[in-house]
XYZ file of C-alpha atoms in Angstrom:
488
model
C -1.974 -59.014 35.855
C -2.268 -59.309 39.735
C -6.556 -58.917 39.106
C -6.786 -60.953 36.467
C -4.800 -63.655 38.290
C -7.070 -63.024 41.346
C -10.234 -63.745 39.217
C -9.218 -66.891 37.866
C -7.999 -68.301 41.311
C -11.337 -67.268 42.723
C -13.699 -68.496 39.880
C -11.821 -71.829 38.511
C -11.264 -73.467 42.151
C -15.463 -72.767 42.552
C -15.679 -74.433 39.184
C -13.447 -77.550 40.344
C -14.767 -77.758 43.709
C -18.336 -78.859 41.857
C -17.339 -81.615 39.866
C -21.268 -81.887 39.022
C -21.387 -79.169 36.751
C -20.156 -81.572 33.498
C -23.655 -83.047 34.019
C -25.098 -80.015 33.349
C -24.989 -78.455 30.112
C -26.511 -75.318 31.427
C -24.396 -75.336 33.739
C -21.592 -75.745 31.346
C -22.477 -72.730 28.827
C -22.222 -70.556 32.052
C -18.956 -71.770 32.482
C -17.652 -70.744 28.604
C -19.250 -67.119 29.464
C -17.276 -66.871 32.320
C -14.148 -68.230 30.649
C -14.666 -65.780 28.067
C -14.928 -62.905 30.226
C -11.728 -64.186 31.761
C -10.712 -63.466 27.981
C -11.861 -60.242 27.595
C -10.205 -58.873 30.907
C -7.075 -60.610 29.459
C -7.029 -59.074 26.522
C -7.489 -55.435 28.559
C -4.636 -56.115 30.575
C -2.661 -56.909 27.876
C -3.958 -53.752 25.558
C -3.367 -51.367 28.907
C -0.017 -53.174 29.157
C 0.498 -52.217 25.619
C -0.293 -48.782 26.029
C 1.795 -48.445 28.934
C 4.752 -49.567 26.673
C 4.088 -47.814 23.735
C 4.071 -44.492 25.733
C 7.119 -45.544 27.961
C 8.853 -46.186 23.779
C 7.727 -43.161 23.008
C 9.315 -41.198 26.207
C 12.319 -43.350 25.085
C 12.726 -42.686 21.692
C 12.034 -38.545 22.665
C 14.589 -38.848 25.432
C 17.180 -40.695 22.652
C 16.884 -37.935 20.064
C 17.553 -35.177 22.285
C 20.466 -37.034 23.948
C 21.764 -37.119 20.609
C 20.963 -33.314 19.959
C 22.586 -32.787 23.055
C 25.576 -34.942 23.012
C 26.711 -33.164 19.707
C 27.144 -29.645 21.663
C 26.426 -30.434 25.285
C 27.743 -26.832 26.485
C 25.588 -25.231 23.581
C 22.494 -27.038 24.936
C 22.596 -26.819 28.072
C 23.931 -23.448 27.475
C 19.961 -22.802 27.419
C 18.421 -22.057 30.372
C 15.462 -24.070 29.794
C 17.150 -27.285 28.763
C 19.293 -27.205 31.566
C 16.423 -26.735 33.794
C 14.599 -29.396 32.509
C 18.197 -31.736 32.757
C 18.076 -31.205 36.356
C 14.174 -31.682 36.587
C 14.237 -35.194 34.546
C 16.868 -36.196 36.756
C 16.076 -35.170 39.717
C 12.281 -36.476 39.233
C 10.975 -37.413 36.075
C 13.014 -40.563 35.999
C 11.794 -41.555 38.980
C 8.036 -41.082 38.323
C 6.759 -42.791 35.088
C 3.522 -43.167 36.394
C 2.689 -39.393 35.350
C 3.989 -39.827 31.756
C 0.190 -39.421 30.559
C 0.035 -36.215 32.196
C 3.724 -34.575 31.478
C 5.380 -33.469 28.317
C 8.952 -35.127 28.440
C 10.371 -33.550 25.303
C 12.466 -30.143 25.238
C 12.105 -29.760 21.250
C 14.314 -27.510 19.332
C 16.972 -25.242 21.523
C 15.463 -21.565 21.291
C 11.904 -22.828 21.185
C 12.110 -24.663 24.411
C 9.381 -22.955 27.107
C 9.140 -22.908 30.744
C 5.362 -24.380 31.611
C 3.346 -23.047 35.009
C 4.825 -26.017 36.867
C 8.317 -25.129 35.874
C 7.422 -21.219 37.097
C 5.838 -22.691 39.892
C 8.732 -24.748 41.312
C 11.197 -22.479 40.823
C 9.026 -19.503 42.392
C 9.135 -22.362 45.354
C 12.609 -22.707 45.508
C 13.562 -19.181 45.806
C 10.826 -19.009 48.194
C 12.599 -21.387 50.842
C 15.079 -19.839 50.211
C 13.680 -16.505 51.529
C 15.000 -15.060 48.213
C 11.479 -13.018 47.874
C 12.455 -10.683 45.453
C 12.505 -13.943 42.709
C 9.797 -15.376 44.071
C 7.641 -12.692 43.414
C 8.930 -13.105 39.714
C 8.648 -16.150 39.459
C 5.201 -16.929 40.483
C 3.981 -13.814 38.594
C 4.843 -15.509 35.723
C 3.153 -18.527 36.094
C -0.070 -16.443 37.082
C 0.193 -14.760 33.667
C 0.528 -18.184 31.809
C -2.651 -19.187 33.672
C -4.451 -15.884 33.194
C -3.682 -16.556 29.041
C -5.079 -20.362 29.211
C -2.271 -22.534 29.563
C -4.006 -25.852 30.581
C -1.847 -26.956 34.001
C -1.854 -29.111 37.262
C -1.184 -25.702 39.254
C -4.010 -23.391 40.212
C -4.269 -19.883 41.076
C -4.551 -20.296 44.218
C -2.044 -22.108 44.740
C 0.094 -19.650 43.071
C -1.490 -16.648 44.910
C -0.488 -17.786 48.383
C 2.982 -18.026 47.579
C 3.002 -14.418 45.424
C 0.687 -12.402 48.089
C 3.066 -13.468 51.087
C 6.364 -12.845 48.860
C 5.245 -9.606 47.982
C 4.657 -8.884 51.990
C 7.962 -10.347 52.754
C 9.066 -7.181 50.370
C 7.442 -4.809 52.184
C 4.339 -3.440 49.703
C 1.516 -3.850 52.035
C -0.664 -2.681 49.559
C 0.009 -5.281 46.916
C -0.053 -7.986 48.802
C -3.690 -6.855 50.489
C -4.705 -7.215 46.924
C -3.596 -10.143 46.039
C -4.925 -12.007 49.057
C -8.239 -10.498 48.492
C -8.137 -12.120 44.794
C -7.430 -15.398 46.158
C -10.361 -15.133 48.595
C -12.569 -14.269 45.701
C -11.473 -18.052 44.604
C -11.679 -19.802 47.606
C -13.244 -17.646 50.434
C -12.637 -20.344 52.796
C -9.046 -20.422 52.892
C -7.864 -20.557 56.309
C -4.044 -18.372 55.608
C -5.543 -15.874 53.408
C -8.138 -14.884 56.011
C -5.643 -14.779 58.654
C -3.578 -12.892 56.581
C -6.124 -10.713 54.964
C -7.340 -9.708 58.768
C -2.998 -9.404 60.069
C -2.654 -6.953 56.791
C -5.700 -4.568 56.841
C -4.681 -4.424 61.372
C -0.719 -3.494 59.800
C -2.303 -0.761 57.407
C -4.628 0.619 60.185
C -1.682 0.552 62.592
C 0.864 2.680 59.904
C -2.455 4.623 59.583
C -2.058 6.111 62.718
C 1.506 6.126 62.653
C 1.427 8.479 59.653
C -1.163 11.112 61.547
C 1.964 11.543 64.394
C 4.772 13.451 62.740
C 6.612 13.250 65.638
C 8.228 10.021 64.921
C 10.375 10.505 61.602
C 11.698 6.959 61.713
C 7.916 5.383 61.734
C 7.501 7.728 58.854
C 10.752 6.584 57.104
C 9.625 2.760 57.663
C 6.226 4.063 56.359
C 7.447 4.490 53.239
C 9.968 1.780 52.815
C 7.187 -0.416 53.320
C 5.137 1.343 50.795
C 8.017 1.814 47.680
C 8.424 -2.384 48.135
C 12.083 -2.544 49.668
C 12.974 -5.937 49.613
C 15.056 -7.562 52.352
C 18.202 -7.868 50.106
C 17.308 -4.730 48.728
C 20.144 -3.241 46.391
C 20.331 0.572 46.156
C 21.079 0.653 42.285
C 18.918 -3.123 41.905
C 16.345 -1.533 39.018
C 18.998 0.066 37.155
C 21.415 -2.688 37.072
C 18.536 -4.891 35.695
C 17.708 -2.337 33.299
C 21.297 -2.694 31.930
C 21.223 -6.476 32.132
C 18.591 -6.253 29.529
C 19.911 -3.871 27.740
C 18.482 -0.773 28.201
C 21.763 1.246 28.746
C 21.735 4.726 29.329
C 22.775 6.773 25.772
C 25.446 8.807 25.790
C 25.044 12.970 24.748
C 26.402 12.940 21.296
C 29.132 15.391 22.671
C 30.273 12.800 25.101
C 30.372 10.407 22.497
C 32.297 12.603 20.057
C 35.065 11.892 22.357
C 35.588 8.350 22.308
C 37.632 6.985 19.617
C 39.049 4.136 18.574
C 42.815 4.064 17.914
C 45.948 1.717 16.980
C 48.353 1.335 20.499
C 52.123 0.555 20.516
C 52.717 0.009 24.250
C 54.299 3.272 24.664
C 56.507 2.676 21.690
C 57.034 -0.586 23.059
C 59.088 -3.112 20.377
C 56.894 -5.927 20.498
C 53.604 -3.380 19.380
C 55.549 -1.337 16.980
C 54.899 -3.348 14.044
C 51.792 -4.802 15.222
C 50.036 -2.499 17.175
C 46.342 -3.296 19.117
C 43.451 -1.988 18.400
C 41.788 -0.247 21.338
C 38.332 1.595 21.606
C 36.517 3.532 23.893
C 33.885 2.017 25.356
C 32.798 5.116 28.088
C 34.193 8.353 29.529
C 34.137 8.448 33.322
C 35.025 6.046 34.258
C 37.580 5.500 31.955
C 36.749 1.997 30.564
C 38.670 0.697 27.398
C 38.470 -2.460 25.139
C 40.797 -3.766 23.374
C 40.178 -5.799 20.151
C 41.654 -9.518 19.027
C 44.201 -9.068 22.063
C 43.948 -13.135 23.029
C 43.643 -15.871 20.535
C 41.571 -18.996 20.023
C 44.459 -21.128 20.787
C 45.558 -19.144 24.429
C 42.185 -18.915 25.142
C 41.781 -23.199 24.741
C 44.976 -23.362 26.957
C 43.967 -20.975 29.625
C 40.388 -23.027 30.057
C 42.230 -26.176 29.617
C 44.332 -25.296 32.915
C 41.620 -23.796 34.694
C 39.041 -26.738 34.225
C 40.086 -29.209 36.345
C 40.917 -26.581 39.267
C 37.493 -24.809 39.200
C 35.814 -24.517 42.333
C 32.992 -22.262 43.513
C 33.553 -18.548 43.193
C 34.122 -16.629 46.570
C 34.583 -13.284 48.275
C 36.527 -12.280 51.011
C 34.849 -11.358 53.984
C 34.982 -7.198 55.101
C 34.802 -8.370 58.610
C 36.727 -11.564 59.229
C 38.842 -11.173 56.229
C 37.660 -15.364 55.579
C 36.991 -16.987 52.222
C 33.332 -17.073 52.039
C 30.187 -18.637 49.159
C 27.933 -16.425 48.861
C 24.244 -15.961 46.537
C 25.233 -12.963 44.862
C 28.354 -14.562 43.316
C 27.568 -17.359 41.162
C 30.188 -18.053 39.345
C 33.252 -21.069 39.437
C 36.878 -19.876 39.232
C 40.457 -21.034 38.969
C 43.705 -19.433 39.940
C 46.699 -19.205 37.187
C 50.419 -18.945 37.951
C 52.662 -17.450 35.259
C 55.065 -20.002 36.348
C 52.641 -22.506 35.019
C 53.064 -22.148 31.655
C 54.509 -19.961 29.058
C 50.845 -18.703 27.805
C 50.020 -17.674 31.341
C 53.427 -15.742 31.497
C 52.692 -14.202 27.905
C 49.610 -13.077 29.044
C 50.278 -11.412 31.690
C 53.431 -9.427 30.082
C 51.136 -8.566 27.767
C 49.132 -6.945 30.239
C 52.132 -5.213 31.882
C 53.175 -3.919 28.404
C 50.205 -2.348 27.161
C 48.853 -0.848 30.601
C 52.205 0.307 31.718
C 51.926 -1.108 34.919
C 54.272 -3.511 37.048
C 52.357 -7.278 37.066
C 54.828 -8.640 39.656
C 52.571 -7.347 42.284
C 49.328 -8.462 40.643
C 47.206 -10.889 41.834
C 47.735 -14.269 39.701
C 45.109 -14.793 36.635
C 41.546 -15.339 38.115
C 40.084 -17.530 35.126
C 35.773 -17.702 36.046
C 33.370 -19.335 34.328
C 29.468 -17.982 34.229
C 26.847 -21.094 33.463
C 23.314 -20.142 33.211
C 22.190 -17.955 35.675
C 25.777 -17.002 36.630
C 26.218 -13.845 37.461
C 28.024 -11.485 40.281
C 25.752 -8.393 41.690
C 27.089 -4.892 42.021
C 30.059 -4.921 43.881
C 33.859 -2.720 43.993
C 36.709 -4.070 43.097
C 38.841 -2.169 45.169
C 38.964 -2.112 49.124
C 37.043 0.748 50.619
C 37.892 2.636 53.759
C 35.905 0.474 56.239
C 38.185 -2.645 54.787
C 41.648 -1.050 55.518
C 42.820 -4.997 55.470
C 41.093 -6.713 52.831
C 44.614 -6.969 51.077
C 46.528 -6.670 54.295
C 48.511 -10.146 54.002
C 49.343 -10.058 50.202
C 51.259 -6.643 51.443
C 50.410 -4.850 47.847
C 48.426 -2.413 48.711
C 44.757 -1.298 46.964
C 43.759 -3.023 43.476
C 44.499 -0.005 41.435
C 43.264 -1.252 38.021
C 41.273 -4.627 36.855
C 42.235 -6.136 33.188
C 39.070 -8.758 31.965
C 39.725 -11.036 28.962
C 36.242 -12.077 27.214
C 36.946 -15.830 26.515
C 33.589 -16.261 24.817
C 30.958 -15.266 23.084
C 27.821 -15.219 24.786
C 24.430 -15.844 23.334
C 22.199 -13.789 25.804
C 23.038 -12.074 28.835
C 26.423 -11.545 30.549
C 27.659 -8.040 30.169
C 29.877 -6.084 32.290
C 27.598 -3.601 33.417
C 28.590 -0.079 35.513
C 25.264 0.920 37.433
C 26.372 4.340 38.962
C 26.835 5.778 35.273
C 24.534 3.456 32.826
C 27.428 1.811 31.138
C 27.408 -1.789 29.770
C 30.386 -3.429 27.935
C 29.233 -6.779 26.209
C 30.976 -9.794 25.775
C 33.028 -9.954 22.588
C 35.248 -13.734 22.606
C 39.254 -12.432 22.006
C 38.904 -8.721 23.531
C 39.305 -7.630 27.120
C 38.367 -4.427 28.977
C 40.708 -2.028 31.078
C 39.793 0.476 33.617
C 41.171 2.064 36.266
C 39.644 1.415 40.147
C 41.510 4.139 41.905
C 42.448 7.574 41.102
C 45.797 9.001 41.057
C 45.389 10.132 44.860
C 44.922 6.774 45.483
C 41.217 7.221 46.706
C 38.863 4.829 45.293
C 36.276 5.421 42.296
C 33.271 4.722 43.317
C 31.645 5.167 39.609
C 33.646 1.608 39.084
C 31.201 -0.179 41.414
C 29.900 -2.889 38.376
C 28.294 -6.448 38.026
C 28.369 -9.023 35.695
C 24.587 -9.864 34.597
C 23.220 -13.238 34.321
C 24.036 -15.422 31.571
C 20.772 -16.303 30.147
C 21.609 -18.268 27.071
C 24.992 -19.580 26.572
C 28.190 -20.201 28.081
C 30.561 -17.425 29.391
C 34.549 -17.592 29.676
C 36.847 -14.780 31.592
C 40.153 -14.548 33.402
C 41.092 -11.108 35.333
C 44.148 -9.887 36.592
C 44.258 -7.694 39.461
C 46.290 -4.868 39.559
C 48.037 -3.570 42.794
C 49.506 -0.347 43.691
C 53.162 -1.302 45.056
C 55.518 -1.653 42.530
C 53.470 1.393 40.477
C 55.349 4.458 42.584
C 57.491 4.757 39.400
C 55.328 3.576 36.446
C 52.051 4.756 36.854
C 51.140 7.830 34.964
C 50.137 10.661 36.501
C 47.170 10.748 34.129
C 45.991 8.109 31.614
C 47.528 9.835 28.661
C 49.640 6.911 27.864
C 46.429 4.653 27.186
C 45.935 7.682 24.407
């Protein structure tokens, strides 16, 4: 509008300022040509105006339906990864940047059919990049190099991608890998000025270990040597490719004598009055460690009143530091919790009798209900639930003693991801809304089983719901069994 304003203030004043043209009717047809190209550019302002609006109705009427989609079941949409992505994207961006609605794709379509694009790769490769998380990075921006390598038309180059990937892969520690990739992104652009001072800083690295591998006189250049060359990351996890494995589901099998021995079975309590007549249903779910489930042991309506508590209270899941014994975030814990008194309410209490009755062991000295909820991407890495012997006070002021057993209600289904998963042995236990898993952290000496180091994977489509009650060992002196024949 601004040009087309400008054109008529520059050509109509002219026009005016000659009041001789009238007498001129030569003069006077130029004047209907111009006025008629004043028109035409009208008419394109208004048609580009038009277009601009129908595409901004369009984004709106997109944007509408899937509110309405995902208004209907907002934890089931955003639930998926992808759509909560995207949430967070729009927001965060896309609202504020209508100028590229030609060039982006604002609609999320149907829940599982919803994609990630390069871009979407790209940015998160980026963000787990600052955040020296290298290990993602390199997962991240691998993807988006295989979109690009199959076609997908996008904003985002290779090399753009390849300067992230080849220096995230370095960061890792596989020299070789990353020489590669550097010399593929010089084969795109030979003149750019990182690769080739990377290219030249990796191939001097590699000639220096060179030499360092000829002197066997230095075992810990040797050990570095081939750290470097097996791709240890910086936040490297000792059991890291096996607890993804499980994570995806690629559990280890059991012999079929092993599994001859797990049973499922009806369990009173120990004869105890309220299971007599009604009796739950346990299973085995593995060996060693011991690690039971037990089947439609909460119901819909606790499980609404236990999140209905928690909700409100839930706060950032934390750990306890080894070394200053302090409350701590941390990026291997992503998770929100609450903490729930029995005093609280009389579903709370119930639970945790219920607990105490079918375990056989006190609850007075547990730790209060932990009630955690998972959104996507939540997950907590391998870790023990007990205190080892380097953390002689990590439960030094609550004056119980060691976590002797852990008790997890599943309060949900979930759609994708999110298993309880035991690296050390190749167990996973799934999440199955209404049952909850038992197992045992120390053994009767008291020393800690380390086989019960576990994680809980990363909820990749869905929503996940637990509570856990932490078992201690005062108060057990004269109820534990010696062996785990009452669970039997």
């Amino acid at each position: 509008m601004i040009w087309c304003i400008l054109v008529v203030g520059i050509l109509l004043p002219q026009s005016l300022a000659h009041p001789g043209f009238f007498t001129s009717i030569g003069q006077m047809t130029d004047l209907i040509h111009t006025e008629k190209d004043l028109v035409t550019s009208l008419k394109d302002y208004i048609k580009a105006e038009e277009d601009k609006l129908e595409q901004i109705k369009k984004w709106a009427e997109k944007l509408d339906r899937l509110t309405s989609t995902a208004t209907k079941d907002p934890e089931g949409f955003v639930g998926h990864p992808v759509n909560a992505f995207k949430l967070m994207k729009r927001l965060n961006t896309e609202w504020s940047e209508l100028e590229n609605l030609v060039l982006k794709d604002m609609s999320d379509g149907v829940k599982h059919k919803s994609f990630l694009t390069v871009e979407d790769c790209f940015e998160l490769g980026k963000v787990a990049y600052t955040e020296a998380d290298y290990y993602h990075t390199e997962l991240w921006m691998e993807q988006a190099l295989r979109q690009l390598d199959e076609g997908e038309v996008s904003t985002i180059d290779k090399v753009s991608v390849l300067d992230y990937l080849s220096y995230a892969v370095y960061q890792q520690g596989d020299l070789d890998k990353a020489l590669l990739l550097t010399k593929k992104l010089l084969e795109l652009d030979p003149e750019h000025q990182r690769a080739n001072g990377n290219l030249k800083y990796f191939e001097y690295i590699m000639a220096k270990e060179k030499d360092a591998n000829k002197s066997a006189s230095d075992d810990q250049s040797d050990q570095k040597t081939t750290l470097k060359k097996k791709g240890v990351a910086v936040d490297y996890l000792p059991e890291r490719q096996k607890y993804e494995m499980l994570c995806r589901g690629e559990g280890i099998k059991m012999t079929p004598r092993r599994q001859k021995k797990l049973f499922c079975r009806y369990h009173d309590g120990n004869r105890n009055p309220k299971f007599i007549l009604a009796p739950a249903k346990q299973e085995d779910e593995w060996d060693k460690p011991r690690i039971i489930r037990f089947h439609d042991i909460i119901s819909d309506a606790e499980i609404d009143i236990v999140k209905d508590l928690a909700k409100p209270r839930l706060r950032r899941a934390t750990i306890s530091n080894p070394i200053t014994g302090d409350l701590e975030t941390v990026h291997y814990r992503i998770s929100k919790s609450a903490w729930l008194s029995g005093y609280e309410n009389p579903v709370v209490s119930r639970l945790n009798m219920r607990i105490q009755d079918l375990t056989g062991l006190d609850v007075s000295t547990a730790e209060e209900l932990q009630v955690a909820n998972y959104g996507v991407g939540g997950q907590y890495e391998p870790h023990f639930d007990f205190a080892r012997k380097d953390e002689p006070d990590a439960f030094k002021e609550l004056g119980t003693g060691n976590r002797i057993a852990t008790w997890l209600f599943y309060m949900s289904d979930v759609s994708a991801g999110g298993a309880t998963v035991f690296p050390e042995v190749g167990a996973s236990v799934w999440p199955k809304k209404g049952t909850a898993v038992f197992w045992y952290n120390l053994f009767a000496s008291g020393e800690g089983d380390y086989s019960t180091r576990h994680a809980a994977c990363p909820v990749l489509v869905g929503n996940k719901w637990v509570s856990n009650k932490w078992l201690h060992e005062r108060g057990q002196e004269f109820r534990r069994p010696c062996t785990l024949s009452e669970l039997e």
